[in-house]
Short mmCIF file of C-alpha atoms in Angstrom, two decimals:
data_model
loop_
_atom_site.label_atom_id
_atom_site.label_comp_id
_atom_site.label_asym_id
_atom_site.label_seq_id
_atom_site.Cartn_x
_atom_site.Cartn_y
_atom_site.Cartn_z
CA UNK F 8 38.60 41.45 32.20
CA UNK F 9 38.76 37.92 30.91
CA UNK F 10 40.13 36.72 28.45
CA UNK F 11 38.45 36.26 24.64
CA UNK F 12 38.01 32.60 24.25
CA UNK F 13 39.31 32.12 20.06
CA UNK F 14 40.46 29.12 18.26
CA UNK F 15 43.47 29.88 18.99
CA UNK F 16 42.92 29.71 22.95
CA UNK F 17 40.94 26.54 22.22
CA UNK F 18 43.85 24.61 19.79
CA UNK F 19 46.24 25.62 22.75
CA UNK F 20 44.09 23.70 25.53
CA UNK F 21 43.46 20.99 23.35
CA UNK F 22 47.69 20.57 22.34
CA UNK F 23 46.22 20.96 18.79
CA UNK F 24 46.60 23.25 15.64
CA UNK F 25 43.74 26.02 15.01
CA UNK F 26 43.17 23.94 11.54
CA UNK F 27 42.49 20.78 12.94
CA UNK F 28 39.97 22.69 15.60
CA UNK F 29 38.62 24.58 12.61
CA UNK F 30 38.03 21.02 11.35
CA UNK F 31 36.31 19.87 14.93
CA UNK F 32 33.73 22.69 14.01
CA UNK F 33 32.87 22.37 10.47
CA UNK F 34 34.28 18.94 9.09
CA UNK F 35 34.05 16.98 12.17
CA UNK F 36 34.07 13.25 10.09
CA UNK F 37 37.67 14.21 9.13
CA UNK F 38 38.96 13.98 12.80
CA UNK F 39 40.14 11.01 14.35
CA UNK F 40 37.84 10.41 16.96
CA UNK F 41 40.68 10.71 20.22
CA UNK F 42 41.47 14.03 19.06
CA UNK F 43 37.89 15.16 18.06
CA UNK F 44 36.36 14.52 21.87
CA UNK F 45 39.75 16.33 22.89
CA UNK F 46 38.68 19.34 21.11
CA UNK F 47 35.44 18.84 22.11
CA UNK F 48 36.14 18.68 25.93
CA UNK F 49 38.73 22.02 25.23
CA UNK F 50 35.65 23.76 23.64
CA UNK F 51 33.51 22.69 26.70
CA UNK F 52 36.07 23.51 29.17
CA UNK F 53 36.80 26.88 27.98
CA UNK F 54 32.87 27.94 27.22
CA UNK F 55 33.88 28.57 23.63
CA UNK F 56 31.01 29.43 20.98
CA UNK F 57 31.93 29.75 17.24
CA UNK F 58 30.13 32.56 15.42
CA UNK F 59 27.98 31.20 13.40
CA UNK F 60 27.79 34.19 11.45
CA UNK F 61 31.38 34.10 10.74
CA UNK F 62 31.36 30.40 9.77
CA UNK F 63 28.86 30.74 7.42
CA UNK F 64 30.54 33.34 5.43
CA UNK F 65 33.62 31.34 5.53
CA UNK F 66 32.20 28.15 4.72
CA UNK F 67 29.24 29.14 2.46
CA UNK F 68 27.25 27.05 4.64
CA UNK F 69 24.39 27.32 7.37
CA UNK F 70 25.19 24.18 8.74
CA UNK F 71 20.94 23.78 8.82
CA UNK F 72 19.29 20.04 7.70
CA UNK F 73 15.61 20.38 6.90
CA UNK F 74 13.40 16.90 7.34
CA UNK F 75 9.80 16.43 7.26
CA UNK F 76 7.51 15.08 10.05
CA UNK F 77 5.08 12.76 8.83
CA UNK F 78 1.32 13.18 9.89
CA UNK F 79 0.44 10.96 12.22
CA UNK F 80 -2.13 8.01 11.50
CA UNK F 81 -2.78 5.61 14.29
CA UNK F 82 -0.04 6.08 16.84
CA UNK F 83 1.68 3.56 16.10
CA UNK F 84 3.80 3.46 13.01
CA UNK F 85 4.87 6.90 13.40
CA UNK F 86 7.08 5.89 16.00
CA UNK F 87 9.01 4.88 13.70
CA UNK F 88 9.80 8.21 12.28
CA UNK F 89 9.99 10.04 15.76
CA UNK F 90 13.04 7.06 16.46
CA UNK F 91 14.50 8.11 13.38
CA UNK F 92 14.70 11.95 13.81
CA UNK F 93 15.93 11.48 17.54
CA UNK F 94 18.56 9.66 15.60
CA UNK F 95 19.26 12.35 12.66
CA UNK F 96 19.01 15.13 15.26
CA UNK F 97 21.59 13.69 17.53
CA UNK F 98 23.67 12.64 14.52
CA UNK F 99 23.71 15.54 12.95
CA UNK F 100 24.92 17.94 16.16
CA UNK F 101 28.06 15.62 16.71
CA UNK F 102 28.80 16.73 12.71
CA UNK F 103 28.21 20.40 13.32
CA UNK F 104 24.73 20.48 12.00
CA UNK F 105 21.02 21.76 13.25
CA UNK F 106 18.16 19.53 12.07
CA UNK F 107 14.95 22.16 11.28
CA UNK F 108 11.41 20.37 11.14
CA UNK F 109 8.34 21.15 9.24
CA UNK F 110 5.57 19.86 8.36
CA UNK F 111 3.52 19.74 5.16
CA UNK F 112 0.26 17.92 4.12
CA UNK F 113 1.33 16.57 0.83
CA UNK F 114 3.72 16.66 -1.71
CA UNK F 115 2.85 19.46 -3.22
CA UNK F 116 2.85 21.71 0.01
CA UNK F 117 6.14 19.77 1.06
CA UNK F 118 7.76 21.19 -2.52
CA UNK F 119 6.14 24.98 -1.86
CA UNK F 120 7.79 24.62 1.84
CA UNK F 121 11.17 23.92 -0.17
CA UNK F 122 11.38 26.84 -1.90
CA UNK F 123 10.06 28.49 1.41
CA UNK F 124 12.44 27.49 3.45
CA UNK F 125 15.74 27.99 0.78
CA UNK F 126 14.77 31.43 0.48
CA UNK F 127 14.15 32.57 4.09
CA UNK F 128 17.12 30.23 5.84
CA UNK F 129 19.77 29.34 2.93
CA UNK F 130 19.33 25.59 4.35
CA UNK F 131 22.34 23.31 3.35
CA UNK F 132 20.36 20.07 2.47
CA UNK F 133 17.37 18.07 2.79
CA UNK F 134 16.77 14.14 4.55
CA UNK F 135 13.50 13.31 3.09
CA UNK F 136 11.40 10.23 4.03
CA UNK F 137 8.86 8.16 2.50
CA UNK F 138 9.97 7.47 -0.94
CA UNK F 139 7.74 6.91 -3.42
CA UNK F 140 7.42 5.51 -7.69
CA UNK F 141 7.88 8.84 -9.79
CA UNK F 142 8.16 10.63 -6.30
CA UNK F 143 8.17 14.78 -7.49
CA UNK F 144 10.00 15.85 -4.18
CA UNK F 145 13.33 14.67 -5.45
CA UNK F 146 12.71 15.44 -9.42
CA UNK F 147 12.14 19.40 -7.92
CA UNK F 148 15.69 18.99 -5.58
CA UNK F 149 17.63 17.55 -8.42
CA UNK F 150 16.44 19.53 -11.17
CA UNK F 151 17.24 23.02 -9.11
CA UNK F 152 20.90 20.78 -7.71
CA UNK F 153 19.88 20.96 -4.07
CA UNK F 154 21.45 18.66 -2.00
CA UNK F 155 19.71 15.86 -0.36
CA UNK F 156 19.56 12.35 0.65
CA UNK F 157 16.49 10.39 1.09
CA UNK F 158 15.35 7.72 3.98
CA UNK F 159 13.78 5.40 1.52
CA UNK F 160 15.11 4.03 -1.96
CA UNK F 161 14.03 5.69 -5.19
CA UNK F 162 12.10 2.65 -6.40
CA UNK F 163 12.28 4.24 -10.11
CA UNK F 164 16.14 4.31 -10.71
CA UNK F 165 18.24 2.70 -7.68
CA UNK F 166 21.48 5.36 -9.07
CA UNK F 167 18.72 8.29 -9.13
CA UNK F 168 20.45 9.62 -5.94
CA UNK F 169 21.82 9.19 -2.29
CA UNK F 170 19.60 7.00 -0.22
CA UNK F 171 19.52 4.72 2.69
CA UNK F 172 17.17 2.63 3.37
CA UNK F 173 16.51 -0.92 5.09
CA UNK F 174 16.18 -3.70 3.28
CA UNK F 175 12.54 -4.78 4.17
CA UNK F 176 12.69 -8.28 2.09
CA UNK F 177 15.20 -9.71 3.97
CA UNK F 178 13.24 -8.82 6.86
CA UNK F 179 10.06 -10.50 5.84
CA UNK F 180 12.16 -13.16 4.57
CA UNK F 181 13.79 -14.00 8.06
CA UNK F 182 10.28 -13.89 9.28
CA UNK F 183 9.12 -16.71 6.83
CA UNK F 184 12.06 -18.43 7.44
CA UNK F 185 11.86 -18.78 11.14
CA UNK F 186 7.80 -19.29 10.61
CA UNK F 187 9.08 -22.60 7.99
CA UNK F 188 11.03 -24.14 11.03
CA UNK F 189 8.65 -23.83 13.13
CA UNK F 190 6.70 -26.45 11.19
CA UNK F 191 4.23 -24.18 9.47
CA UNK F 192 3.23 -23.81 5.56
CA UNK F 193 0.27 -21.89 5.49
CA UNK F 194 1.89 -18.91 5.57
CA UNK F 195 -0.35 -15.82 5.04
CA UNK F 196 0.76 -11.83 4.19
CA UNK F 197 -1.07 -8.88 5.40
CA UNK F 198 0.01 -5.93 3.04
CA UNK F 199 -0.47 -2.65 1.44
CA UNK F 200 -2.18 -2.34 -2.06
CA UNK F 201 0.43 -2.97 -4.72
CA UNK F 202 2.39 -0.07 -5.95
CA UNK F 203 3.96 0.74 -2.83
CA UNK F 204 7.43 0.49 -3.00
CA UNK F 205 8.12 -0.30 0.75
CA UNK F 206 5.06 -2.60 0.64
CA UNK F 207 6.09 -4.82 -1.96
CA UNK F 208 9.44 -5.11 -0.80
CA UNK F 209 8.36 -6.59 2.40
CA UNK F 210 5.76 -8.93 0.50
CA UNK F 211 8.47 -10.23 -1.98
CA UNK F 212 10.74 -11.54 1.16
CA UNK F 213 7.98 -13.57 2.03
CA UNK F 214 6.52 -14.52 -1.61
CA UNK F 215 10.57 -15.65 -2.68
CA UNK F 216 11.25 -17.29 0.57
CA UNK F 217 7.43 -19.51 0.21
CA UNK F 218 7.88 -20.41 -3.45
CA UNK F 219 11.64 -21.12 -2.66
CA UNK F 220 10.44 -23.60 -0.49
CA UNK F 221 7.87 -24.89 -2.65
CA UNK F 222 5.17 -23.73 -1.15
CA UNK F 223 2.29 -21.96 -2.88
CA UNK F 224 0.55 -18.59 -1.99
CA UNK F 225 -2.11 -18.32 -3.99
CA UNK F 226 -5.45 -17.02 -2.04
CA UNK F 227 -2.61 -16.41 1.10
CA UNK F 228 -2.54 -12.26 0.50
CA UNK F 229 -4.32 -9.80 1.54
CA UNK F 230 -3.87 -5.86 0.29
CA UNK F 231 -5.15 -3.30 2.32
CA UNK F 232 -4.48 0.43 4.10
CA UNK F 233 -2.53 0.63 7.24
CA UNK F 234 -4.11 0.10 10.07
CA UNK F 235 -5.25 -1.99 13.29
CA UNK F 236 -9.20 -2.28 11.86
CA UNK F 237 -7.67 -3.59 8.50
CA UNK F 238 -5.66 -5.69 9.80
CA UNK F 239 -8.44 -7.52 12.11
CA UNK F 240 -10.21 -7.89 8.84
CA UNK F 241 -8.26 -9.20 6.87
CA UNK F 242 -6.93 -12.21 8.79
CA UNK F 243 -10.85 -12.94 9.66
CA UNK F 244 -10.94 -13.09 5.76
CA UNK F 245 -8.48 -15.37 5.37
CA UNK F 246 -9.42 -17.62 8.79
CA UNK F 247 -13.47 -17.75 6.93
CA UNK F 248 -12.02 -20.04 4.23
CA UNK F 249 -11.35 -24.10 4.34
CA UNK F 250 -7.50 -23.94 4.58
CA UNK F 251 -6.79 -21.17 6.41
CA UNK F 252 -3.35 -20.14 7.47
CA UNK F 253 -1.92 -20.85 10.46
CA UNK F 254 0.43 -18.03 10.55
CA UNK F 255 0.59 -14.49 8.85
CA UNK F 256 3.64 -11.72 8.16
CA UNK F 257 2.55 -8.20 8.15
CA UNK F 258 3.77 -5.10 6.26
CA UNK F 259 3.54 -3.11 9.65
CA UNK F 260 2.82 -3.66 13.35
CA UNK F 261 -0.63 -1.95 12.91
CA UNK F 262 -1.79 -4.53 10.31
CA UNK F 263 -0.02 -7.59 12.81
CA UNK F 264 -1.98 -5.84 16.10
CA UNK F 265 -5.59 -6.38 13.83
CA UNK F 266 -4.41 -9.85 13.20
CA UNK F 267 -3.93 -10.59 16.45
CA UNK F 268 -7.57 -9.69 17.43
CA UNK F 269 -8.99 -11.83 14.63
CA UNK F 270 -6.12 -14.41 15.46
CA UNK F 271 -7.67 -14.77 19.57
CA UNK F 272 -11.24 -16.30 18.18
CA UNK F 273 -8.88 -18.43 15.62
CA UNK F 274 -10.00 -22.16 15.80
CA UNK F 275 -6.27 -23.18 15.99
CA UNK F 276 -3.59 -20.91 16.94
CA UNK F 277 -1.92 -18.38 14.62
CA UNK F 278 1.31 -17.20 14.80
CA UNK F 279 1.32 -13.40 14.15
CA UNK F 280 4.23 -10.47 13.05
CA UNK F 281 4.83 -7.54 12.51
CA UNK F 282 6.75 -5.18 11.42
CA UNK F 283 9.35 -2.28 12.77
CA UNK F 284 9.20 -2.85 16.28
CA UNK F 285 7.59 -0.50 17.37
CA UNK F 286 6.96 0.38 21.37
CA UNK F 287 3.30 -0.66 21.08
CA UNK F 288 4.50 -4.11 19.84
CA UNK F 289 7.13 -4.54 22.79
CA UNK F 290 3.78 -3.69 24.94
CA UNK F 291 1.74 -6.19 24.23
CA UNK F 292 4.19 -9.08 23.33
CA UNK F 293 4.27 -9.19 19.40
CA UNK F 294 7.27 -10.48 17.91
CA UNK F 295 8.18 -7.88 15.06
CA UNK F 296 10.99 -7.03 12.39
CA UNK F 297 13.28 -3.50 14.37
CA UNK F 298 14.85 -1.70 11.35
CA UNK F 299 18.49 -0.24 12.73
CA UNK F 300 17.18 3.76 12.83
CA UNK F 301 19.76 4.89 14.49
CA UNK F 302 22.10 3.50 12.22
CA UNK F 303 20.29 4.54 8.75
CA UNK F 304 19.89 7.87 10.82
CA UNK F 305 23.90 8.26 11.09
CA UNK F 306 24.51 6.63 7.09
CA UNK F 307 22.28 10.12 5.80
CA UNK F 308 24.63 12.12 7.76
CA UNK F 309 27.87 10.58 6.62
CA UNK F 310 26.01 10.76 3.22
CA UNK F 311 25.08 14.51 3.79
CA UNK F 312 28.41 15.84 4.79
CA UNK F 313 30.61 13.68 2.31
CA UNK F 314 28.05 15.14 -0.36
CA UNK F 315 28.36 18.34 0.78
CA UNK F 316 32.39 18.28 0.93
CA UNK F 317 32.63 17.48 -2.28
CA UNK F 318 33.96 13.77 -1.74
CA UNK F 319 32.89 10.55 -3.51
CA UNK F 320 30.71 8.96 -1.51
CA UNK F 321 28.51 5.75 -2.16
CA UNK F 322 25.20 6.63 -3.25
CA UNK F 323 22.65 3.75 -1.68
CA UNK F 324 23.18 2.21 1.84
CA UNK F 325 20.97 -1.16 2.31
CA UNK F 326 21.02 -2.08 5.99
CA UNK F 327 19.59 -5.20 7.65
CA UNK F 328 17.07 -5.51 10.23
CA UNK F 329 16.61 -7.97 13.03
CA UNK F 330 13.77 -10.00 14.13
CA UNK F 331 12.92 -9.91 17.63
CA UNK F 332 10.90 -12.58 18.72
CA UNK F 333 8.23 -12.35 21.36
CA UNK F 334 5.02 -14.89 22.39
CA UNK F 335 3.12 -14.38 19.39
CA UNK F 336 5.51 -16.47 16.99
#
C-alpha cells in the first residue's frame, strides 16, 4: 500500500520545514520565491492535495474570492474586464485562492448576491469593479466589515478603502501630448456624460495638458454613452462646424472606432484614439491607451491577502498605462 502523502512527506522532498510548507499553502507571499516553486515542484512531484476542509478550520478561511462579471455592451470594452479576471484568476491560484464569478444586473441585485453568497460559501473577500460617486456596494461591505478591495478608486473619499486602479489622466494626457508634437492644436475629446468618475479622469488629462499648453477647448467636447454609433456622431458633430478639430482623444476604444468612421469622409485627416487597447483596436490599426491588467490584477491580490493577514498594507495603488501607437495617430 502506498504511502500517505502529508506535509511532512512533502517538507522532506522539498529539504524544508512542515511550517514553511504550511506557509507555501496558505501564506504563499511570505515565501521567498526559490523556496516557494521548490515546494511547489515537491507538492507536484509527490501528487499531494491539502484538505481543504482541514485548512479551513485551521485557518478560518475558505480561501474563495468572489468578483463580478460585467454585462456585456458592445463587445468591445468588456474585454477589458475578461483580461482582468484571467489576470485575478491566475493571480489568485499562485496565492492559494479560488476566484468564484457571478453575475448581477445592478447594484442592488449585486448587494442581495452578497449576502447570498456569505451565507451559502463563507467567501473570504470581494474584488469589485466599476467604482462609482456614493457607490452602495462598498458602504454595505464596510458597514457589515467584509473584506474587499475594489478595481476602481472610490471617487468620494480616496482613504475610503483598498483600491487599485489606473491612472486614466496620465493616459489621456500622454495622448495629448504626443498629439501636441505632432503639430496639432485642435484637439477634440469624445467622452462620457459628466459624473463619471473614470470618465472625467480621462477628460481632465487632456483638458490640463491643452490649457497647459495654452490652448483652448471650448466647443472641443463632446459627452455621450459608450459606444461605436456615439462615437461616429459625435466627431461628425464636431467636423459640421468652421474649425473643426483635426484630432480627437476618446474615453474608450468604442467611442475612438465611431470616430474613425466619421473621421474617413473628414475633409482633412484626423488623427483618432482610443482607449484600453483593446483586441478590436489592435484589429483594425487604432492607436489606443493599454492599462497594465495584469499588473492591477496581481496589486488586489497582494492587497487581498496582506488585508486578510492582518498586515499594514497601502490602501490605493495608481498604476500607469502606456500608449501604443498604431496608423491612426
Amino acid at each position: 500500500m502506498a504511502e500517505k502523502v502529508t506535509i511532512a512527506t512533502v517538507a522532506r522532498h522539498a529539504q524544508v520545514s512542515r511550517q514553511t510548507v504550511s506557509n507555501v499553502l496558505n501564506a504563499p507571499h511570505i515565501v521567498r520565491e526559490e523556496t516557494r516553486r521548490r515546494v511547489q515542484e515537491a507538492i507536484s512531484a509527490l501528487g499531494y492535495r491539502a484538505n481543504q476542509a482541514a485548512r479551513q478550520m485551521r485557518t478560518g478561511r475558505s480561501r474563495l474570492i468572489a468578483v463580478r462579471i460585467e454585462p456585456t455592451r458592445d463587445g468591445i470594452n468588456g474585454s477589458v474586464l475578461d483580461r482582468f479576471l484571467h489576470g485575478l484568476t491566475e493571480t489568485a491560484d499562485a496565492a492559494g485562492y479560488r476566484v468564484m464569478l457571478y453575475t448581477a444586473r445592478d447594484d442592488d441585485q449585486e448587494i442581495a448576491t452578497y449576502d447570498d453568497l456569505l451565507g451559502a460559501y463563507d467567501l473570504d473577500a470581494f474584488v469589485l469593479t466599476g467604482t462609482k460617486h456614493g457607490d452602495p456596494r462598498t458602504a454595505w461591505l464596510a458597514e457589515r466589515e467584509v473584506p474587499f478591495v475594489t478595481f476602481g478608486r472610490p471617487w468620494d473619499a480616496l482613504d475610503g478603502h483598498p483600491w487599485v486602479d489606473v491612472d486614466g489622466a496620465a493616459g489621456t494626457a500622454q495622448v495629448t501630448r504626443h498629439l501636441l508634437d505632432g503639430g496639432h492644436d485642435r484637439i477634440a475629446f469624445l467622452g462620457w456624460p459628466t459624473g463619471s468618475g473614470v470618465g472625467d479622469d480621462r477628460c481632465a488629462g487632456w483638458r490640463t495638458t491643452m490649457t497647459a499648453a495654452g490652448h483652448d477647448v471650448a466647443g472641443l467636447r463632446r459627452e455621450s454613452e459608450d459606444g461605436i454609433a456615439e462615437g461616429e456622431r459625435a466627431l461628425r458633430d464636431l467636423l459640421a462646424h468652421d474649425a473643426p478639430p483635426t484630432a480627437v482623444v476618446c474615453a474608450s476604444d468604442s467611442l475612438a472606432l465611431g470616430a474613425l468612421q466619421a473621421a474617413r469622409d473628414a475633409a482633412a485627416p484626423v488623427a483618432v484614439v482610443g482607449f484600453d487597447d483593446t483586441p478590436v483596436a489592435a484589429a483594425v490599426g487604432l492607436s489606443s491607451v493599454s492599462q497594465p491588467l495584469a499588473a492591477a490584477a496581481a496589486r488586489c491580490v497582494d492587497l487581498l491577502t496582506t488585508l486578510l493577514d492582518g498586515q499594514p498594507t497601502d490602501q490605493q495603488v495608481l498604476l500607469t498605462p502606456t500608449l501604443v501607437l498604431r496608423h491612426t495617430a
